[in-house]
Coordinates of C-alpha atoms in Angstrom, one line a residue:
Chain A
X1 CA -4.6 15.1 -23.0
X2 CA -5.1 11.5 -24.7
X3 CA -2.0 10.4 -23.0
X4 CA -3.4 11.1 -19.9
X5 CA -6.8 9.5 -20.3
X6 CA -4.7 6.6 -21.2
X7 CA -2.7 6.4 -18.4
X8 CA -6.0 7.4 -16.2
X9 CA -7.6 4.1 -17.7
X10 CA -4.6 2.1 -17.0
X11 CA -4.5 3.0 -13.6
X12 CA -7.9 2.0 -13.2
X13 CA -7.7 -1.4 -14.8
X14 CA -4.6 -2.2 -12.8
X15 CA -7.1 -1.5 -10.1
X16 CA -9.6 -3.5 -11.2
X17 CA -7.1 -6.4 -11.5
X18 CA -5.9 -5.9 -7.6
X19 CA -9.4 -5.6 -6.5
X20 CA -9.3 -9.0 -4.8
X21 CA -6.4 -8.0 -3.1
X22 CA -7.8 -4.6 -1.7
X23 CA -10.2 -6.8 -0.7
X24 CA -8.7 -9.8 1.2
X25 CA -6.4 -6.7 2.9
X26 CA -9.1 -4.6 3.8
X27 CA -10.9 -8.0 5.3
X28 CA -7.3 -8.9 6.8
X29 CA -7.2 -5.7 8.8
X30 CA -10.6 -5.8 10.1
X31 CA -10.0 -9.8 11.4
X32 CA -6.9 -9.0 12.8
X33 CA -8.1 -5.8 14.5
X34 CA -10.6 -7.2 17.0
X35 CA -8.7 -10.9 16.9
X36 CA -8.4 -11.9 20.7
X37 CA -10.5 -9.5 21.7
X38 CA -13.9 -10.4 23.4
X39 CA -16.3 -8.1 22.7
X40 CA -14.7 -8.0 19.2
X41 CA -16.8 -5.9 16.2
X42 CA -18.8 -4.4 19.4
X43 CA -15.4 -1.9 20.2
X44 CA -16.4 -0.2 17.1
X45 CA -19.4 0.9 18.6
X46 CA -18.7 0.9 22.5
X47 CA -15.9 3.1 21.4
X48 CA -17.0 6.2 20.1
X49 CA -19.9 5.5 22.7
X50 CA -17.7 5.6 25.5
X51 CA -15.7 8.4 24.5
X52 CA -18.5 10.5 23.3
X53 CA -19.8 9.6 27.5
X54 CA -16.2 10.9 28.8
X55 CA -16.4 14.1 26.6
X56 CA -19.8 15.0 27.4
X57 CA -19.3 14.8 31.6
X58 CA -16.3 16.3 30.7
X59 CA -17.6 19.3 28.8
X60 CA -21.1 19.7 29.3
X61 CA -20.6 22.6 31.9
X62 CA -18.0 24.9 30.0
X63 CA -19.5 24.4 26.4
X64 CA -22.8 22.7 25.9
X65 CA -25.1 25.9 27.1
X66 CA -25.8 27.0 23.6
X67 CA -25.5 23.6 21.8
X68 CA -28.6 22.0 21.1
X69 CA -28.3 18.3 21.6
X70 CA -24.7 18.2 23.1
X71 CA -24.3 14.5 22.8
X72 CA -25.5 13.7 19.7
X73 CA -23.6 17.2 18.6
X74 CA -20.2 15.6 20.0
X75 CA -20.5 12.2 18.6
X76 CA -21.0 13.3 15.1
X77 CA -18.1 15.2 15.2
X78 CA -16.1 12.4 17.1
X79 CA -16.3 10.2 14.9
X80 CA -15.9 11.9 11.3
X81 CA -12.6 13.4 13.3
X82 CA -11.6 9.9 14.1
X83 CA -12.2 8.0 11.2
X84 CA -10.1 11.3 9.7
X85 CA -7.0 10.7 12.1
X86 CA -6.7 7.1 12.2
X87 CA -7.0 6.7 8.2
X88 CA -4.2 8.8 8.1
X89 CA -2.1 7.9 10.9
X90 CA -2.5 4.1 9.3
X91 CA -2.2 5.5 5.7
X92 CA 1.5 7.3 6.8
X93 CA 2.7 3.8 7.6
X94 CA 1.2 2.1 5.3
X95 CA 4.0 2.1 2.5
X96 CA 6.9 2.0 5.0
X97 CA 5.4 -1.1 7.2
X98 CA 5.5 -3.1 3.6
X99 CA 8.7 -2.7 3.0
X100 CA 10.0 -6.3 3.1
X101 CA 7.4 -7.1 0.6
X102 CA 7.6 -4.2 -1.8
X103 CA 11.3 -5.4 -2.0
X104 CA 10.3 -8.9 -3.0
X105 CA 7.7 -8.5 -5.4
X106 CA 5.7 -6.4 -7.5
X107 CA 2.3 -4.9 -6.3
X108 CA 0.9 -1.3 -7.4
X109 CA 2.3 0.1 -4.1
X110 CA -0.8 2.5 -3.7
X111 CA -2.5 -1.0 -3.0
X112 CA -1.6 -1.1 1.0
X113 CA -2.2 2.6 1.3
X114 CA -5.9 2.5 0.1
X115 CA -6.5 -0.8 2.0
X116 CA -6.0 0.7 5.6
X117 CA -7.7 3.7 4.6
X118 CA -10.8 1.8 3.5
X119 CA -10.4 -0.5 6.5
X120 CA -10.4 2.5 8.7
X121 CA -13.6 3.3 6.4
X122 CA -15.5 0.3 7.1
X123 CA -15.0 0.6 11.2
X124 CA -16.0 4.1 10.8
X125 CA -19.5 2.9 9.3
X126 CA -19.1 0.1 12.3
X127 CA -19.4 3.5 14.5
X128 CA -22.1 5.2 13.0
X129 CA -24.4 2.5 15.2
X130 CA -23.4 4.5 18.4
X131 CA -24.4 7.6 16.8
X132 CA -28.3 5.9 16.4
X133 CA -28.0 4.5 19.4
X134 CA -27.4 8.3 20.8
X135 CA -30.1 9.7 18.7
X136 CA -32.9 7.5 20.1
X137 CA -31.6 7.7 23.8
X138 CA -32.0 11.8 23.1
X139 CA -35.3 11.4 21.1
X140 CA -33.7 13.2 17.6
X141 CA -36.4 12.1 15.2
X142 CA -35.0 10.4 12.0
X143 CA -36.1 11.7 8.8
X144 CA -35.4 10.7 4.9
X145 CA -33.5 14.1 4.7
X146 CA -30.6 11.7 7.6
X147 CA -29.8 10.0 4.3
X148 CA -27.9 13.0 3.0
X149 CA -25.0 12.1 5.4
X150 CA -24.1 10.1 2.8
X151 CA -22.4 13.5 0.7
X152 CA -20.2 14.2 3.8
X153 CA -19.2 11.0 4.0
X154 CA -17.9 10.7 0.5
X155 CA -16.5 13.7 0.3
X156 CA -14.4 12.8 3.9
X157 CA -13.8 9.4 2.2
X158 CA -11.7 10.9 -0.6
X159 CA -10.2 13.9 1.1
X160 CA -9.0 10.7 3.4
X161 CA -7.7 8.9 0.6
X162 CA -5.7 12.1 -1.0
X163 CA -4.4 13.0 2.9
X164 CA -3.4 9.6 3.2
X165 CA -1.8 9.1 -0.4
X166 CA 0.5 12.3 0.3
X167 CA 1.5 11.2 4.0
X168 CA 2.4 7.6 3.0
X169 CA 5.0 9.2 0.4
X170 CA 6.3 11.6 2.6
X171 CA 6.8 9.7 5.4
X172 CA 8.9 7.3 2.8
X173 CA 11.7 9.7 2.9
X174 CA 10.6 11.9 6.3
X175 CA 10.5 9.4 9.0
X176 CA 9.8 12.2 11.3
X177 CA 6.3 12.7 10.0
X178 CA 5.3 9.8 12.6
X179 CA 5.6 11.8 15.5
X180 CA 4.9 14.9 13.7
X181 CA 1.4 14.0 12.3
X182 CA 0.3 13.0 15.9
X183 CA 0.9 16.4 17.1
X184 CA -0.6 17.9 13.7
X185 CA -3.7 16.2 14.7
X186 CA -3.5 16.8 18.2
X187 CA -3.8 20.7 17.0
X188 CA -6.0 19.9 14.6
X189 CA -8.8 18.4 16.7
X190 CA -8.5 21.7 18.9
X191 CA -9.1 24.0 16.0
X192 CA -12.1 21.7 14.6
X193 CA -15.5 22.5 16.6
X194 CA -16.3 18.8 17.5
X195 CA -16.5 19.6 21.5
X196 CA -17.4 23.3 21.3
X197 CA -19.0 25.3 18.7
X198 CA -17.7 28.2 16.5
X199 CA -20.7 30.7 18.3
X200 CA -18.0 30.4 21.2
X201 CA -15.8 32.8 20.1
X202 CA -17.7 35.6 19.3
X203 CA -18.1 38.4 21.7
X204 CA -21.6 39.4 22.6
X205 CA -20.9 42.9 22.5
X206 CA -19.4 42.8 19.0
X207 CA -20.7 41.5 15.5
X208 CA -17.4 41.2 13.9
X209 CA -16.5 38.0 13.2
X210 CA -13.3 36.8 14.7
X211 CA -10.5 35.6 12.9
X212 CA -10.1 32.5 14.5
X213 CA -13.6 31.4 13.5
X214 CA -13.1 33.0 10.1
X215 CA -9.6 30.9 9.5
X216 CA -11.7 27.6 10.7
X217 CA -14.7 28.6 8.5
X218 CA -12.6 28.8 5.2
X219 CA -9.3 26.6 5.4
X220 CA -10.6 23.8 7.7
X221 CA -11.8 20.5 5.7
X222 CA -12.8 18.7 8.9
X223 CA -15.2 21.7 9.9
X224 CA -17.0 21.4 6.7
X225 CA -17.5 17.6 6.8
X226 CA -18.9 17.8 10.2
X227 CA -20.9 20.9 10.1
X228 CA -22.4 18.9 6.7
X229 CA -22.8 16.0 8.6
X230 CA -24.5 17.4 11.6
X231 CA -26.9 20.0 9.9
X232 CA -27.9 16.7 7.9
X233 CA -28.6 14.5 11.4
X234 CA -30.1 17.6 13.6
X235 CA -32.0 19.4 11.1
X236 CA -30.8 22.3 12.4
X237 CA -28.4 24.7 11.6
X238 CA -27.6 27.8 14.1
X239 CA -26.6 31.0 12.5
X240 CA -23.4 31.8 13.7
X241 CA -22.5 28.4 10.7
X242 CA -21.4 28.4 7.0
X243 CA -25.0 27.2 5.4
X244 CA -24.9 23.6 4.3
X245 CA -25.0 24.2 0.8
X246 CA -21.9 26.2 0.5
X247 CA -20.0 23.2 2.6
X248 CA -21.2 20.7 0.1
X249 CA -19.8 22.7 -2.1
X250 CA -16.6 23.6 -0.8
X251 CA -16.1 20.5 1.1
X252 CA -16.5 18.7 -2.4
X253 CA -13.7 20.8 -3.7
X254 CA -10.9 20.9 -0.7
X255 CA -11.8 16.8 -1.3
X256 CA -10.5 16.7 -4.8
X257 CA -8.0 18.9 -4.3
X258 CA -6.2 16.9 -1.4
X259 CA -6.8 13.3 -3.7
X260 CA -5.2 15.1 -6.6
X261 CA -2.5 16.6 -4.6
X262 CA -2.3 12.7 -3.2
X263 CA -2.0 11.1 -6.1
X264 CA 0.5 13.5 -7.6
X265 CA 2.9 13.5 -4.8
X266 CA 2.5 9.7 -4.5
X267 CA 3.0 8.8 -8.2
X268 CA 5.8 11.2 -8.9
X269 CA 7.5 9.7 -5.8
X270 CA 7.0 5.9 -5.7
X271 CA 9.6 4.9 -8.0
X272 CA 12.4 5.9 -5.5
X273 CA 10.3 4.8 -2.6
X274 CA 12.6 1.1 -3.4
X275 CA 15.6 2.8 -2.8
X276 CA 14.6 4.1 0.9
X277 CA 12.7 1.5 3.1
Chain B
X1 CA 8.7 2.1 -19.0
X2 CA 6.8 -0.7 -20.8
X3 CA 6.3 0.3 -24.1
X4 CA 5.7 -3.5 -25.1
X5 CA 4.0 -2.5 -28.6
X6 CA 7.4 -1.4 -29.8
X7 CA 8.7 -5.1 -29.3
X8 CA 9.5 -7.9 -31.7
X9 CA 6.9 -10.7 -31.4
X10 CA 8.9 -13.1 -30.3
X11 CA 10.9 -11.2 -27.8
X12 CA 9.5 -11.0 -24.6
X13 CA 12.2 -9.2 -22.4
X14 CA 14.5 -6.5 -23.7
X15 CA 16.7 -4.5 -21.5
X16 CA 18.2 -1.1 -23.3
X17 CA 20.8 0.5 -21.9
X18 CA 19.3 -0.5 -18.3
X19 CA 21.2 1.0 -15.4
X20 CA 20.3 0.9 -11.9
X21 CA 21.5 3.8 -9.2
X22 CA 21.5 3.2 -6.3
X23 CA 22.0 5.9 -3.3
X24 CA 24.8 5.0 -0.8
X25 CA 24.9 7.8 1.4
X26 CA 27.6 7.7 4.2
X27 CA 24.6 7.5 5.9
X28 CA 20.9 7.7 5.3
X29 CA 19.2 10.9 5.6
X30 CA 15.5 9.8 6.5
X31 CA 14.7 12.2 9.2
X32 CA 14.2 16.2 8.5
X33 CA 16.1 17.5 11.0
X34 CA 19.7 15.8 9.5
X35 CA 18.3 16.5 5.9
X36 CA 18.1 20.7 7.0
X37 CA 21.4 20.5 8.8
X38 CA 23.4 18.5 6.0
X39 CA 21.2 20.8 3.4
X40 CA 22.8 24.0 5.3
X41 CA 26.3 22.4 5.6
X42 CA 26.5 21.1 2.0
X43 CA 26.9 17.6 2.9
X44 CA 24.1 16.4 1.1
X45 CA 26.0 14.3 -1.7
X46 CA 25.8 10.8 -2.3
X47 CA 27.9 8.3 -3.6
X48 CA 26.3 6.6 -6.5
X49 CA 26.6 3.2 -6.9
X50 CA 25.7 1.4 -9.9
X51 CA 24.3 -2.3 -9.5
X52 CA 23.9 -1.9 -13.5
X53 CA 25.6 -0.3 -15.9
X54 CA 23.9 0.0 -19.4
X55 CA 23.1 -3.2 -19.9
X56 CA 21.5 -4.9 -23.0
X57 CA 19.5 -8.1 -23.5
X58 CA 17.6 -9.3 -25.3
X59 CA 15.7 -12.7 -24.3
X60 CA 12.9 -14.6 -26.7
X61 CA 10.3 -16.6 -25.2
X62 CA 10.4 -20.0 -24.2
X63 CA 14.3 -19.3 -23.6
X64 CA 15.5 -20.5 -20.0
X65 CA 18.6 -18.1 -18.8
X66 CA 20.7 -18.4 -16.0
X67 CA 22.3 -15.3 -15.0
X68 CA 25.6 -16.3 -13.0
X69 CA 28.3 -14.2 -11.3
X70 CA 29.7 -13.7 -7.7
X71 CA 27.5 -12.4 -5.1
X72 CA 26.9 -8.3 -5.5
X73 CA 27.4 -8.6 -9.6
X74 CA 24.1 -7.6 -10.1
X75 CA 22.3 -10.8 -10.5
X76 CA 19.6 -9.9 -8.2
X77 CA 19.1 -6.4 -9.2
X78 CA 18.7 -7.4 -12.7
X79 CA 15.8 -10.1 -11.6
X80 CA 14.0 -6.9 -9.3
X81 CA 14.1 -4.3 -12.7
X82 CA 12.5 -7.6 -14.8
X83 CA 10.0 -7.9 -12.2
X84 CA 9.3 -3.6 -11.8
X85 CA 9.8 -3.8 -8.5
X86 CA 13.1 -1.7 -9.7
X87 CA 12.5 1.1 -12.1
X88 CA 15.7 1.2 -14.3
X89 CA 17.4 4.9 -13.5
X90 CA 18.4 5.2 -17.2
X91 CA 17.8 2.9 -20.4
X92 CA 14.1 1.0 -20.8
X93 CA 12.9 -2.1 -19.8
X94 CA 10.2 -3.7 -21.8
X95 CA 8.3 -6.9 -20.5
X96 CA 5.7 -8.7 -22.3
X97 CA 3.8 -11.3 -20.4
X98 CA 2.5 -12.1 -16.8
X99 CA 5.5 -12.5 -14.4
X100 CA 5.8 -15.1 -11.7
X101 CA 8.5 -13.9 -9.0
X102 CA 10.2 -15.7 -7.0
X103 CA 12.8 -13.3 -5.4
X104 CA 11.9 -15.1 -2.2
X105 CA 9.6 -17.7 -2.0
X106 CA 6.3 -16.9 0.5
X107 CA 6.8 -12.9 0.2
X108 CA 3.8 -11.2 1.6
X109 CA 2.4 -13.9 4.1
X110 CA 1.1 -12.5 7.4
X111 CA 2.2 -14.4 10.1
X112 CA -1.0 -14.0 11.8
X113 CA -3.1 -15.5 9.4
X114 CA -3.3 -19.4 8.9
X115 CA -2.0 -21.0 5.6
X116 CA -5.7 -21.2 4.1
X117 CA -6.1 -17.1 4.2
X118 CA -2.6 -16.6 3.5
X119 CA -2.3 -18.9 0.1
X120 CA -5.7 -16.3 -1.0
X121 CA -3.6 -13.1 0.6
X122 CA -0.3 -14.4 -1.7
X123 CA -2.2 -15.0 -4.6
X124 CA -3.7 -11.8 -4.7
X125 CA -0.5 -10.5 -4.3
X126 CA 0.5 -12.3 -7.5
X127 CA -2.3 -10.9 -9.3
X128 CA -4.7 -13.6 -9.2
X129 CA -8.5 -13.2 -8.7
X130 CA -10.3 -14.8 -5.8
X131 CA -12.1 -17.3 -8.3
X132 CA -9.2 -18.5 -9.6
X133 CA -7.5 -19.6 -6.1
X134 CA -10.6 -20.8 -5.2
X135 CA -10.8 -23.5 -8.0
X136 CA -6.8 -24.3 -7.4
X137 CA -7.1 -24.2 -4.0
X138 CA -6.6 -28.3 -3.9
X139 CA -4.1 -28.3 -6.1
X140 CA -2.0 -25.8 -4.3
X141 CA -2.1 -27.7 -1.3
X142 CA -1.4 -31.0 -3.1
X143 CA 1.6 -29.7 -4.4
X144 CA 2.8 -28.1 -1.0
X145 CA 1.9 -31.5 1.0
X146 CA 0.1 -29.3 3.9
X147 CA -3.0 -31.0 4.2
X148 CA -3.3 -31.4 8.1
X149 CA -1.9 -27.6 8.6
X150 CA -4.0 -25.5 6.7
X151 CA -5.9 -23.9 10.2
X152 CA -2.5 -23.4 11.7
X153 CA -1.3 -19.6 11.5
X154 CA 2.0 -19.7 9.1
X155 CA 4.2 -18.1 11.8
X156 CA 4.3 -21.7 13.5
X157 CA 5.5 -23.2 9.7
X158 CA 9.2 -24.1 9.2
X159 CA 10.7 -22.1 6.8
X160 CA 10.9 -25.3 4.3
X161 CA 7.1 -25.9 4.7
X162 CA 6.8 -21.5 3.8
X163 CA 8.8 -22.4 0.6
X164 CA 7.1 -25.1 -0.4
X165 CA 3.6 -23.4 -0.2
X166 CA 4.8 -20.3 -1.7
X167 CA 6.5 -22.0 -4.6
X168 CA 3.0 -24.2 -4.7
X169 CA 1.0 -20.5 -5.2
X170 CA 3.6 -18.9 -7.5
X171 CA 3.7 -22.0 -10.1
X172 CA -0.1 -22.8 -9.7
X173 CA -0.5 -20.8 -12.8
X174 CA 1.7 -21.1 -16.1
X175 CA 3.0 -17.9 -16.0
X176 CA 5.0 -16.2 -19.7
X177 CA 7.9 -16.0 -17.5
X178 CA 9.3 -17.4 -14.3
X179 CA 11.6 -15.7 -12.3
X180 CA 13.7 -17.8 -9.6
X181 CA 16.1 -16.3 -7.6
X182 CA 17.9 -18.9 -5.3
X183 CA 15.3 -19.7 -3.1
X184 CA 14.9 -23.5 -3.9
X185 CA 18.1 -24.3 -1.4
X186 CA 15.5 -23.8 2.0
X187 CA 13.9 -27.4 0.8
X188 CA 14.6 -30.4 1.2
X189 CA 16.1 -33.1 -1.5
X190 CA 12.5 -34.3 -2.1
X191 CA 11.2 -30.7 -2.3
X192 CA 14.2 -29.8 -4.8
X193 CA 13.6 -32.5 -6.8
X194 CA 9.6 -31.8 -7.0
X195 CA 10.4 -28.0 -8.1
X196 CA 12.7 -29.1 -10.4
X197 CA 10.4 -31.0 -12.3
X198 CA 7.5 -28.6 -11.9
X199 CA 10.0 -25.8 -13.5
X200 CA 10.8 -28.3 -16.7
X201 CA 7.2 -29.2 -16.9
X202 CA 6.4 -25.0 -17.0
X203 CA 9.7 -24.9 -19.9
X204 CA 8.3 -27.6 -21.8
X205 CA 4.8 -25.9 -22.0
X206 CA 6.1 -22.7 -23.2
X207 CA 7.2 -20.4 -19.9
X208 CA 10.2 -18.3 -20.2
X209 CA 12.6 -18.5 -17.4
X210 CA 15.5 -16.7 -15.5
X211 CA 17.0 -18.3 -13.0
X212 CA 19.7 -17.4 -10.7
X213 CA 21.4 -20.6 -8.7
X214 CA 25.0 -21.4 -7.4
X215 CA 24.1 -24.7 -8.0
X216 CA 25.9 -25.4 -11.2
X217 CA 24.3 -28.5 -12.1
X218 CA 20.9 -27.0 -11.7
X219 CA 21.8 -24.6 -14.1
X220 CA 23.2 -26.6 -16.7
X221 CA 20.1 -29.3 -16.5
X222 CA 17.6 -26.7 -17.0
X223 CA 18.8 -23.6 -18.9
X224 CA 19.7 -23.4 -22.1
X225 CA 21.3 -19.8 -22.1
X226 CA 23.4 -17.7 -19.7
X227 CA 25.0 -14.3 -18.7
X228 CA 27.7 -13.9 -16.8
X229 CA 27.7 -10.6 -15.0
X230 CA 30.5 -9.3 -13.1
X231 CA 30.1 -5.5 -11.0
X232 CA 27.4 -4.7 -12.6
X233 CA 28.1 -5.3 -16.5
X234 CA 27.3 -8.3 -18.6
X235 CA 30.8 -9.6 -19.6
X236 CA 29.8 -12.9 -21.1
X237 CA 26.5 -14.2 -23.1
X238 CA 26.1 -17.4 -24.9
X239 CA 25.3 -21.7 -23.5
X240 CA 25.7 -22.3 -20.1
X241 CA 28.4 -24.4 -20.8
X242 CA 30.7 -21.8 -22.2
X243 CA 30.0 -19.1 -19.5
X244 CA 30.5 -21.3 -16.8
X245 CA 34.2 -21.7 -18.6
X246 CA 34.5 -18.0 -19.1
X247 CA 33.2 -17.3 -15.4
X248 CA 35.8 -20.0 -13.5
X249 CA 38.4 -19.1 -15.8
X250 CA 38.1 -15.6 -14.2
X251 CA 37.8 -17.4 -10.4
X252 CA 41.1 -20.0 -10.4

């Protein structure tokens, strides 16, 4: 138990002694990102914006009749889900794309994989402008109670970082988890409610609950964040979904599962990583 | 792997036992698929290949080594384990000290970022805080001559004017140890002779060093040990002088 305290605290001050690097990485990232570009910083917004426009002509017929606020209901879950799938389609390369470095000198190797994670972080936060630029076109009124957002957010912050600590490993040895993690989140974003809601699979003439919306209740982390996240923006929450409370609770949890399942995987791993890229 | 509280005080590299495994597969297995199918077939064995083979030292500070030996001995492999970017597959290696690598001179710059963010991006890299460049900022680009280039993204730099601004960031701090593994022939005669002199001014306040150069007279000017390894084992240890006999003696 002391032992690992120890090593706990030495992680953390090696941390502390990289911070300017995480740093000058994460700024790196968010330079080079929009560099050339000529709306720049503005695609964080106009993004989500745009796409969030697309879904909602898109959708509106087939699966907005019982959703209150339709926009404002897909752009919260558009961009939680994004900030999800490019954190950890970035985080996959992350180790892998170092390679000619990692061979050259010494760097806690964790280093790149938290970087493009928290870069992704900071353009996700970019994004959240759209969403109060949707709220005040559809007249939701904002309330001390919005602030909450910030739970969901932390908790989707650190299930990012343990999700992206475990696929940067893998993918060390697996190249194939590039192309298979697009497809994992391709199947993923259908079996999150971000474009429909869960109340659509229930039969009217039935109460049971189906299994499909029991399997997505339970075992899927993105459905708590948003449901968290969008309860905390509308006020609101129908009753056909898991009451806030409980997904603080268990969103909390899945999130420190996943970072401890992260940082096992990576740290057990990352000596060999030398001898594969 | 570092358990530097064990060490002597003077000693401020030790290497027990160290060997280094590498996997040469007939071919690598990095994609699931071929991993299942060789799994199933029960062709999943590698070759192992040791760059090292239990190998001891033992090195006190303020002592400059020169590790010499043909190319594949084991020279570089043994500067990579020193450095952790290795982690020894049996034995211990025990480092006290900060470490200033130069495995290759300028690892880590982005292309895409001029000289002025990438001296702060290498820096980092080298464990330095943002404060710190920031105050040796001139001096780093004193010692690299770059004054009119510093807006000028590195990927349009020569690779002599990369060298000389990464050995400029690696040296801007007296490090316990310097690490220098052949990356001095890129420069120029001027540039050689500069490093040179910045490496005997580091040895003369105090730095360890292990340097790794074919350049014999190099080595004889500024080291004062030597090993000679051969396929992976340290056959030789003692002056310069004398493992350079024991080395060519091998050679002719």
């Amino acid at each position: 138990m002391k032992k690992l305290f120890q090593k706990i605290m030495g992680w953390i001050r090696t941390l502390f002694r990289y911070k300017d690097l995480l740093i000058l990485l994460v700024q790196r990232d968010i330079k080079l990102k929009y560099r050339r570009s000529f709306l720049g910083y503005l695609w964080s917004i106009l993004n989500p914006l745009l796409s969030m426009l697309v879904m909602a002509i898109v959708f509106t017929r087939v699966f907005s009749r019982n959703i209150e606020n339709y926009p404002v209901y897909l752009i919260c879950g558009n961009i939680l889900f994004s900030y999800m799938r490019e954190s950890s389609t970035q985080a996959l390369s992350s180790v892998i794309d170092n390679a000619s470095l990692l061979k050259k000198t010494y760097v806690p190797k964790y280093i790149f994989t938290l970087s493009k994670i928290t870069s992704s972080f900071v353009s996700f936060v970019l994004s959240m402008s759209a969403l109060v630029i949707v709220m005040i076109a559809t007249g939701v009124p904002f309330r001390w109670s919005n602030l909450l957002i910030i739970v969901p957010i932390c908790e989707l912050y650190v299930f990012a970082v343990g999700l992206g600590l475990f696929l940067g490993a893998v993918t060390v040895f697996f190249r194939d988890m590039k192309n298979l993690w697009s497809v994992v989140t391709l199947a993923w974003m259908y079996l999150t409610p971000i474009f429909y809601s869960l109340e659509s699979f229930y039969d009217e003439n039935s109460l049971n609950m189906p299994l499909a919306s029991i399997i997505i209740r339970r075992f899927n982390p993105m459905y708590m964040y948003i449901q968290q996240f969008r309860a905390m923006i509308l006020h609101y929450t129908p009753a056909w979904e898991v009451p806030t409370e409980i997904l603080v609770l268990r969103g909390a949890l899945v999130s420190v599962i996943m970072l401890l399942v992260g940082i096992i995987t990576f740290n057990s791993t990352k000596d060999k990583f030398i001898l594969y890229i | 792997m570092e358990n530097v509280d064990n060490l002597e005080k003077d000693i401020c590299i030790q290497l027990k036992d160290a060997t280094v495994r590498f996997n040469m597969a007939g071919e690598k297995v990095d994609n699931l698929k071929e991993y299942f199918v060789k799994l199933i077939k029960r062709e999943l064995h590698f070759k192992e290949f040791l760059a090292l083979k239990n190998v001891n030292l033992t090195i006190r500070q303020g002592e400059a080594w020169a590790l010499i030996g043909n190319n594949g001995a084991g020279k570089s492999t043994m500067l990579r384990l020193i450095c952790r970017i290795l982690a020894p597959y049996k034995g211990t290696v025990s480092v006290r000290g900060t470490i200033a690598p130069m495995i290759e001179l300028g690892a880590g710059f982005d292309p895409n970022l001029t000289a002025e963010e990438n001296i702060y991006l290498n820096g980092t890299i080298l464990g330095y805080s943002r404060k710190f460049i920031q105050d040796h900022f001139q001096e780093i680009v004193d010692f690299a001559e770059l004054h009119k280039f510093l807006e000028l993204p590195i990927k349009n730099y020569s690779s002599g004017m990369r060298a000389r601004l990464g050995f400029a960031i690696a040296t801007v701090r007296k490090p316990d140890i310097l690490i220098v593994d052949e990356v001095l022939a890129v420069g120029d005669a001027a540039f050689q002779a500069k490093c040179h002199k910045r490496i005997r001014e580091l040895l003369n306040q105090g730095t360890t060093l292990l340097f790794v150069s074919h350049n014999k007279k190099m080595v004889l000017d500024l080291c004062d040990h030597a090993a000679w390894l051969d396929h992976g084992e340290i056959k030789f240890t003692g002056t310069p002088a004398e493992a350079y006999e024991a080395y060519e003696s091998i050679i002719k």
